[in-house]
Coordinates of C-alpha atoms in Angstrom, one line a residue:
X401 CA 3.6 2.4 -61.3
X402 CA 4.8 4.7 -58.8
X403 CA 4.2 2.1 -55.7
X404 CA 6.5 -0.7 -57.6
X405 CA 9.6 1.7 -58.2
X406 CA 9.3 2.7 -55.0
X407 CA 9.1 -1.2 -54.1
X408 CA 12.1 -1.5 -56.2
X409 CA 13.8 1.2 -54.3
X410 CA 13.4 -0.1 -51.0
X411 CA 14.6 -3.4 -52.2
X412 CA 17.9 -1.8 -53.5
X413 CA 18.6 0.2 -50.4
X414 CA 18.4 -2.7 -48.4
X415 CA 21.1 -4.9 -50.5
X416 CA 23.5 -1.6 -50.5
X417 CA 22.9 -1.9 -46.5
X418 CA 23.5 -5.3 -47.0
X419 CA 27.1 -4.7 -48.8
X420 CA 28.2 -1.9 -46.2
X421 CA 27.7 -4.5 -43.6
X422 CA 30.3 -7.2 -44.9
X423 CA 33.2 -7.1 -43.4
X424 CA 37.4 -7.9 -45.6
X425 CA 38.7 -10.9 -43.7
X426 CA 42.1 -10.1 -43.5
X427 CA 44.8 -12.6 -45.1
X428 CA 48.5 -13.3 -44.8
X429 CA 51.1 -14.9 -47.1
X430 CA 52.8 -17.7 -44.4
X431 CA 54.4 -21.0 -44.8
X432 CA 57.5 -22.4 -46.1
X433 CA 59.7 -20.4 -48.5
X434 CA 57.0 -18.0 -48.5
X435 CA 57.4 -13.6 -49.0
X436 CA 55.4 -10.8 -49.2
X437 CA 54.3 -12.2 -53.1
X438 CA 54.0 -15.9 -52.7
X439 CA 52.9 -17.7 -49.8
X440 CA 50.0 -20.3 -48.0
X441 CA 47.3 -17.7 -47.9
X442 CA 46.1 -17.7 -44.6
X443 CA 42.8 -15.4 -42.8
X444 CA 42.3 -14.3 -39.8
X445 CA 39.0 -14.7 -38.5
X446 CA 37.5 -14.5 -34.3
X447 CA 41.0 -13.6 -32.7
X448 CA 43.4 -16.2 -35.0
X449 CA 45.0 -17.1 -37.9
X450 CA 43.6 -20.2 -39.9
X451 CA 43.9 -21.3 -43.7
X452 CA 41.9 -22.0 -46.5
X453 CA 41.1 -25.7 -47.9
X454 CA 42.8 -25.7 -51.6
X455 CA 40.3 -28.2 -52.7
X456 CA 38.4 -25.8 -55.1
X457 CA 41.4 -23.0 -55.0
X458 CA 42.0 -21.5 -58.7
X459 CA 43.4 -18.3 -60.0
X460 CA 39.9 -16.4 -59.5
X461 CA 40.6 -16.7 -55.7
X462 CA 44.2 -16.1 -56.3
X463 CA 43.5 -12.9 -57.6
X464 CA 41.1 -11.9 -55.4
X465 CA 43.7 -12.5 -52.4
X466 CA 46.4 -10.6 -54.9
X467 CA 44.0 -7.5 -55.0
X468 CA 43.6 -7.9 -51.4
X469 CA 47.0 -7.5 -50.7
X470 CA 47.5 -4.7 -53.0
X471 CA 48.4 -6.4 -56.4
X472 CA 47.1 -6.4 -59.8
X473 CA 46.9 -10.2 -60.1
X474 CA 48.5 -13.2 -59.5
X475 CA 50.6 -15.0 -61.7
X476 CA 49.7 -18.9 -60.4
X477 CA 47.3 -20.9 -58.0
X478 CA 49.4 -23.1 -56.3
X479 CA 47.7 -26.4 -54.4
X480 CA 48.4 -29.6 -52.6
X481 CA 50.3 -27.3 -49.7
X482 CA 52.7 -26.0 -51.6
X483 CA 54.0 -23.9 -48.9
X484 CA 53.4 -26.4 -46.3
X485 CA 51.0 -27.1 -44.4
X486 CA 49.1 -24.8 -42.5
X487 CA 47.8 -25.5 -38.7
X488 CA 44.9 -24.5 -37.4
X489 CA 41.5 -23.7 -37.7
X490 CA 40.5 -23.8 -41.8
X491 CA 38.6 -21.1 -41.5
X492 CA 37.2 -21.3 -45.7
X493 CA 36.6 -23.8 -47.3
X494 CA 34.6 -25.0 -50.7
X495 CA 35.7 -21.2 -52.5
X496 CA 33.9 -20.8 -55.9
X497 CA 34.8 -17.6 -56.5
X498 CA 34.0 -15.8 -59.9
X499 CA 37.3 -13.4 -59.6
X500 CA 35.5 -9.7 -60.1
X501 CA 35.2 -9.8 -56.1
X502 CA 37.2 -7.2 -54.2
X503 CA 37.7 -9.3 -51.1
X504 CA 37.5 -12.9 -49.3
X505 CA 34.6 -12.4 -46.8

């Protein structure tokens, strides 16, 4: 009994190391017509700026980015480039985010 809570232990310290490990991407509003509320979310990720595929965005990632940036939530998920196209690198793509996360990493 006492061996498998320690077990259990162990195997709970070493996902908290895990978590203090990750790194916050840092993101950007950019793009046409965009402000510091509404914007082509953009990360920068290994010394530049790149964007995110809007294939699977929705307002979980939205919101996620919102927090990010110091907001409660967002109010919409825009797609299809809505704030032009970005250049670069797309540095995520495929996001299925549930929405309780604090950060894109």
């Amino acid at each position: 009994e006492l061996g498998q809570l320690q077990q259990q232990a162990d195997e709970h310290l070493e996902l908290l190391q895990d978590l203090t490990d990750v790194s916050v991407v840092p993101v950007r509003l950019a793009g046409t017509n965009a402000n510091e509320v509404q914007g082509r979310v953009e990360v920068y990720y290994d010394g530049q700026w790149g964007t995110i595929c809007d294939d699977n965005w929705d307002i979980e990632e939205a919101n996620i980015v919102c927090r990010q940036l110091g907001f409660p939530q967002a109010n919409e998920a825009t797609k299809h480039a809505s704030f032009g196209e970005g250049t670069g690198t797309i540095w995520l793509d495929d996001l299925d985010c549930i929405g309780n996360e604090t950060s894109l990493s």
